[in-house]
PDB file of C-alpha atoms and ligand atoms in Angstrom:
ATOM      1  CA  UNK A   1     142.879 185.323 -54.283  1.00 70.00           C
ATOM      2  CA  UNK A   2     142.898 183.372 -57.850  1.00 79.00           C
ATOM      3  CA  UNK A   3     146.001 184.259 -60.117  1.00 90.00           C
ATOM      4  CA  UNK A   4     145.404 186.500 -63.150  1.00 89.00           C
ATOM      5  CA  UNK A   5     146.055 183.458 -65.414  1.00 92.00           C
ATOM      6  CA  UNK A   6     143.335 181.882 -63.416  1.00 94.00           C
ATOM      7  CA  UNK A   7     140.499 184.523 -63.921  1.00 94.00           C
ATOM      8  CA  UNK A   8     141.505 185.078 -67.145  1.00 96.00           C
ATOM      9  CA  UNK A   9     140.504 181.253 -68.004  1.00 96.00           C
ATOM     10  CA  UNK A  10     137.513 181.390 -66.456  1.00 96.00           C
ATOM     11  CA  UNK A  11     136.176 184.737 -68.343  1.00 95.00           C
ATOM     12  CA  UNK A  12     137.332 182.683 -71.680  1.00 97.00           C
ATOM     13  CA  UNK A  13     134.968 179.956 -70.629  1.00 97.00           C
ATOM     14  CA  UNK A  14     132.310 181.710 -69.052  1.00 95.00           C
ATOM     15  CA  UNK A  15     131.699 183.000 -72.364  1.00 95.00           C
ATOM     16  CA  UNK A  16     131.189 179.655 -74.335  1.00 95.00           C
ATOM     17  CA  UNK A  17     134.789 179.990 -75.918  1.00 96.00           C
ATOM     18  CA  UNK A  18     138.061 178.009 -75.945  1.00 97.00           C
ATOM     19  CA  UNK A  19     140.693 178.932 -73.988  1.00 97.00           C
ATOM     20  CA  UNK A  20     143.680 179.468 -76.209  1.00 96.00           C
ATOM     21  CA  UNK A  21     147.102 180.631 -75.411  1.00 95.00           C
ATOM     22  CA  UNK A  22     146.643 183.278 -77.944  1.00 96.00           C
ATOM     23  CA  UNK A  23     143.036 184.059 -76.365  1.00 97.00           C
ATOM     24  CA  UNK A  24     144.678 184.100 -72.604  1.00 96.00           C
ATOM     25  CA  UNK A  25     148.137 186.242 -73.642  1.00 97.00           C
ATOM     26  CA  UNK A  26     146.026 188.691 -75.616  1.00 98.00           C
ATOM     27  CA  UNK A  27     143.013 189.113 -72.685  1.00 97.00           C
ATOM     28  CA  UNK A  28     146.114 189.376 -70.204  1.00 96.00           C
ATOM     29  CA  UNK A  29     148.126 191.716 -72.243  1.00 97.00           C
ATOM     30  CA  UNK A  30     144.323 194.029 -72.113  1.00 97.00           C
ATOM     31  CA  UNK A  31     144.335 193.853 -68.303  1.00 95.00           C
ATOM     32  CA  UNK A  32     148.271 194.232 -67.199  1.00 94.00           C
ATOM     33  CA  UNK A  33     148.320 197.016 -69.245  1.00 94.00           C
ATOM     34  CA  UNK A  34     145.032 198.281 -67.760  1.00 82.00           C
ATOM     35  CA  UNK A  35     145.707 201.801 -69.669  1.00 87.00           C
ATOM     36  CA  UNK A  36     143.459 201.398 -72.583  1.00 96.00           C
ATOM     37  CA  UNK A  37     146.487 199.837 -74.599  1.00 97.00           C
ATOM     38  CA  UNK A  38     146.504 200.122 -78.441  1.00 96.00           C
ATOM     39  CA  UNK A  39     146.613 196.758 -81.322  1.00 97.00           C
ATOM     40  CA  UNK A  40     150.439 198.100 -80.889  1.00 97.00           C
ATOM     41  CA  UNK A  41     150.912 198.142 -77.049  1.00 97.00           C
ATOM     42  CA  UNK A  42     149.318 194.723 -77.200  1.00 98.00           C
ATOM     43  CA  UNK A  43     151.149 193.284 -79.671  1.00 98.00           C
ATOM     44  CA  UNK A  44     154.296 194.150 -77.783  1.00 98.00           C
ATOM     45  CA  UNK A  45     153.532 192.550 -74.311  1.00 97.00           C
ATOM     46  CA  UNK A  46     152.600 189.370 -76.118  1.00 97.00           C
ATOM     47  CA  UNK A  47     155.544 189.346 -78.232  1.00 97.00           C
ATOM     48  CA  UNK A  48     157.505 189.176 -74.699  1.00 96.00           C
ATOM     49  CA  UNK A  49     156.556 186.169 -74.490  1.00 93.00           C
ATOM     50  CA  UNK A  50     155.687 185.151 -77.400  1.00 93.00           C
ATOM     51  CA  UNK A  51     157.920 186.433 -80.214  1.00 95.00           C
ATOM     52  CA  UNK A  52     156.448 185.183 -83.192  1.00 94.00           C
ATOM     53  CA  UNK A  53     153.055 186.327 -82.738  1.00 96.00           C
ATOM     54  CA  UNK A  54     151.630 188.386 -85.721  1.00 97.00           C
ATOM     55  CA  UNK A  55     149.740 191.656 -85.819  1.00 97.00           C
ATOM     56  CA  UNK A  56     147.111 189.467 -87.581  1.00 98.00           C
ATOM     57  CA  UNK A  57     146.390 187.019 -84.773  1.00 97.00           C
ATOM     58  CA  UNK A  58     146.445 190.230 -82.423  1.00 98.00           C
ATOM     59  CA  UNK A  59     143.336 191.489 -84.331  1.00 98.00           C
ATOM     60  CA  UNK A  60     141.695 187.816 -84.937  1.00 98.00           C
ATOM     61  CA  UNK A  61     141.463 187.486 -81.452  1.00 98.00           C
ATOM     62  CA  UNK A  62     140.576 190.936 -79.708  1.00 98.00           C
ATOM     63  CA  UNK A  63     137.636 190.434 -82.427  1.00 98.00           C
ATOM     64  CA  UNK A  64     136.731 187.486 -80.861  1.00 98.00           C
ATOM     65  CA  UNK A  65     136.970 188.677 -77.328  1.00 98.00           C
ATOM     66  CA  UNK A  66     134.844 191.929 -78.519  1.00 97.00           C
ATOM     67  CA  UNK A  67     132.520 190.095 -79.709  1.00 97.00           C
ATOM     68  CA  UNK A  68     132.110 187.664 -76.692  1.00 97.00           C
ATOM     69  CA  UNK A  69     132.157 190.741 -74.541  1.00 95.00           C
ATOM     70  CA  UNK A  70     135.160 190.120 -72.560  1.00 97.00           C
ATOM     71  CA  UNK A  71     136.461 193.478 -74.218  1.00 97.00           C
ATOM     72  CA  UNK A  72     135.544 196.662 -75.400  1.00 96.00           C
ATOM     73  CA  UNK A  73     136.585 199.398 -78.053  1.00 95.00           C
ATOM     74  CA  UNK A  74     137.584 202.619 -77.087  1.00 94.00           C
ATOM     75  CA  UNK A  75     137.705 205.295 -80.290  1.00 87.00           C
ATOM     76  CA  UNK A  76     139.216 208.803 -79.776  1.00 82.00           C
ATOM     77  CA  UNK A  77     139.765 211.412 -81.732  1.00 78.00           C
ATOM     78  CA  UNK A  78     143.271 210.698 -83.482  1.00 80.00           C
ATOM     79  CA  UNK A  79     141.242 207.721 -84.574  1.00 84.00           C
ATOM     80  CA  UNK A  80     143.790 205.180 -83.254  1.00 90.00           C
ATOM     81  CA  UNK A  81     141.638 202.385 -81.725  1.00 95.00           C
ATOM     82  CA  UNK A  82     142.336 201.166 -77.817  1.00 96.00           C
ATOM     83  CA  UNK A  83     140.759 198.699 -76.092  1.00 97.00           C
ATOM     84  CA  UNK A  84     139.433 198.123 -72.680  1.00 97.00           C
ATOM     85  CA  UNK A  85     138.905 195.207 -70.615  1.00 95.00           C
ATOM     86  CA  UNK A  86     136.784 196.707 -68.012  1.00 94.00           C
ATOM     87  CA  UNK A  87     133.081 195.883 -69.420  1.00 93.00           C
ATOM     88  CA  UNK A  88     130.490 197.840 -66.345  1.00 91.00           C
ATOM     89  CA  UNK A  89     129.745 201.126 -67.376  1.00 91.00           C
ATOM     90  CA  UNK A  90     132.260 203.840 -67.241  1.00 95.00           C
ATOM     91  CA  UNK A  91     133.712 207.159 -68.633  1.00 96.00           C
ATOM     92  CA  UNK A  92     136.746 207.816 -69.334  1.00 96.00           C
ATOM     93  CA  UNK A  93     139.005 211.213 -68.989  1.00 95.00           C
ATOM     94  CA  UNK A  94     140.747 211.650 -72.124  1.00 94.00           C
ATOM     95  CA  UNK A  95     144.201 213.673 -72.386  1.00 93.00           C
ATOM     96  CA  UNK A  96     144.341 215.719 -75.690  1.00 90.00           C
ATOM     97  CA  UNK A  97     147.931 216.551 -74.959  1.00 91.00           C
ATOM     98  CA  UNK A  98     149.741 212.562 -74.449  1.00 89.00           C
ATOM     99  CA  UNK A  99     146.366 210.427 -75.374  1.00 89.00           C
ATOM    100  CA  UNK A 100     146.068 209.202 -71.856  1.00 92.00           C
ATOM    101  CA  UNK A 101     142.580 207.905 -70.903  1.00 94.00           C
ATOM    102  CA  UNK A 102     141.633 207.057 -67.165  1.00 95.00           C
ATOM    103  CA  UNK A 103     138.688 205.480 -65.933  1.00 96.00           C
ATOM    104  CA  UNK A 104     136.260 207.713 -64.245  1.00 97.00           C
ATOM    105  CA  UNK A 105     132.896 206.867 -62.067  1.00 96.00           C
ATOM    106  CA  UNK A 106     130.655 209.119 -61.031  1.00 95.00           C
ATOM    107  CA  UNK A 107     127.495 207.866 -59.979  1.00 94.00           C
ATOM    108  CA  UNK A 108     125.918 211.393 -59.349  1.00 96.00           C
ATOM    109  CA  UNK A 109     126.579 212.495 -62.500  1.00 95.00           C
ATOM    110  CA  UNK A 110     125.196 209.183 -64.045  1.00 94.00           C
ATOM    111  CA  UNK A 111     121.811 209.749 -61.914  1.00 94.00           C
ATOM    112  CA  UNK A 112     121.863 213.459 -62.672  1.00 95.00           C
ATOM    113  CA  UNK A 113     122.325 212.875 -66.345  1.00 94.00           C
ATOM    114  CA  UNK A 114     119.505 209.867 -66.544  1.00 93.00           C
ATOM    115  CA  UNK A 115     117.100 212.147 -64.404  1.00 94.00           C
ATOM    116  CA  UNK A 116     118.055 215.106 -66.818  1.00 95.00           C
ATOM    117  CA  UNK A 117     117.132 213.115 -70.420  1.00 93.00           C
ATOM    118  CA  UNK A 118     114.108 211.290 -68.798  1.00 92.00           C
ATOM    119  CA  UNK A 119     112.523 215.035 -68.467  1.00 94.00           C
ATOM    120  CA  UNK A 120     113.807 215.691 -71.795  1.00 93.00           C
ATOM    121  CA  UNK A 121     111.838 212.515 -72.904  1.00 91.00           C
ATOM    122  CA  UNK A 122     113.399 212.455 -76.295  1.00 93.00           C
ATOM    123  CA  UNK A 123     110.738 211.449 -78.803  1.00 94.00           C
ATOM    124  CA  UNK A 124     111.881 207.710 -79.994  1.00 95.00           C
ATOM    125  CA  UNK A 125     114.400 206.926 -78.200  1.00 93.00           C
ATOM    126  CA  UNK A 126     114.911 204.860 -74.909  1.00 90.00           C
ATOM    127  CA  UNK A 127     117.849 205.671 -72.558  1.00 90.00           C
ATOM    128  CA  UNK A 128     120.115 203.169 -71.866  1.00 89.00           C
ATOM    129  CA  UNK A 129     123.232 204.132 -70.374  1.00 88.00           C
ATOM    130  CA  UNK A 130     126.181 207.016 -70.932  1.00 90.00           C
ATOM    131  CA  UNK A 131     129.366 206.802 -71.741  1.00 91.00           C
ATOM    132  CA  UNK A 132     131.260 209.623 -71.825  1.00 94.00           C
ATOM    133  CA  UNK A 133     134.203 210.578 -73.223  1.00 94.00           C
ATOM    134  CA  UNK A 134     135.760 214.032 -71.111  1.00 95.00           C
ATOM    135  CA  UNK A 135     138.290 215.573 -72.890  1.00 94.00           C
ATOM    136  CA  UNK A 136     141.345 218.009 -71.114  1.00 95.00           C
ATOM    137  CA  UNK A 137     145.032 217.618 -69.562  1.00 96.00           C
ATOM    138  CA  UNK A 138     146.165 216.474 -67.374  1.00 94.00           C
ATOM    139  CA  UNK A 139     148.247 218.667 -64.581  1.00 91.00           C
ATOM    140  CA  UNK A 140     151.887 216.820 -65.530  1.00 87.00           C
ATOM    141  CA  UNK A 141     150.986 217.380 -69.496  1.00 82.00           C
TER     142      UNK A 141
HETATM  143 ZN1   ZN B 201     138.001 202.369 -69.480  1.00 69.97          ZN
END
């Protein structure tokens, strides 16, 4: 198997873009932390490394990487914004009590969902996909 560093340098380039040590550090701070980190939890893997970095260049480049697709936003309710590195389709189970979010796949409930709304046939509007957002605790909250 290819090291992270590796496939991290390829997704850079597979999208057209440079590959920058702030671009890698950042796009390998998104997947070690692989929990929906925050700007915050980002900005304190990189600084492990890279001690200098500034909240700034944080944003600058998850912007970037949004844009390019290599990374998505994730808003919840207390309005602090995460950010997820896992671009197929998926919903994620959202802990009101610590803020956790896990990934969760369901494909029946995607194809009973999609079979559901294209009976509804909602005048105007074309289906594309669901993400969902499941809100409850967790058992150790
Ligand atoms: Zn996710």
């Amino acid at each position: 198997m290819k090291k992270l560093t590796e496939q991290i340098s390829e997704k850079i380039k597979s999208e057209g873009l440079k590959v920058t040590p702030q671009r890698m550090a950042v796009l390998k701070a998104v997947y070690e932390l692989n929990n929906h980190p925050t700007a915050d939890n980002i900005l304190a893997y990189v600084r492990k490394e890279n001690p200098n970095v500034a909240m700034g260049t944080i944003y600058k480049v998850l912007d970037t990487l949004i844009e390019n697709k290599l990374v998505k936003k994730v808003t919840t309710d207390n309005g602090v914004m995460r950010y997820d590195g896992i671009m197929e389709n998926h919903h994620h189970l959202y802990c009101v009590e610590c803020d956790l979010i896990e990934d969760y796949n369901d494909k029946e409930l995607d194809k009973l969902l999609t079979d559901y709304f294209k009976k509804k046939n909602i005048k105007g509007f074309k289906l594309k996909n669901f993400v969902l957002q499941i809100n409850g605790t967790f058992n150790k909250c």
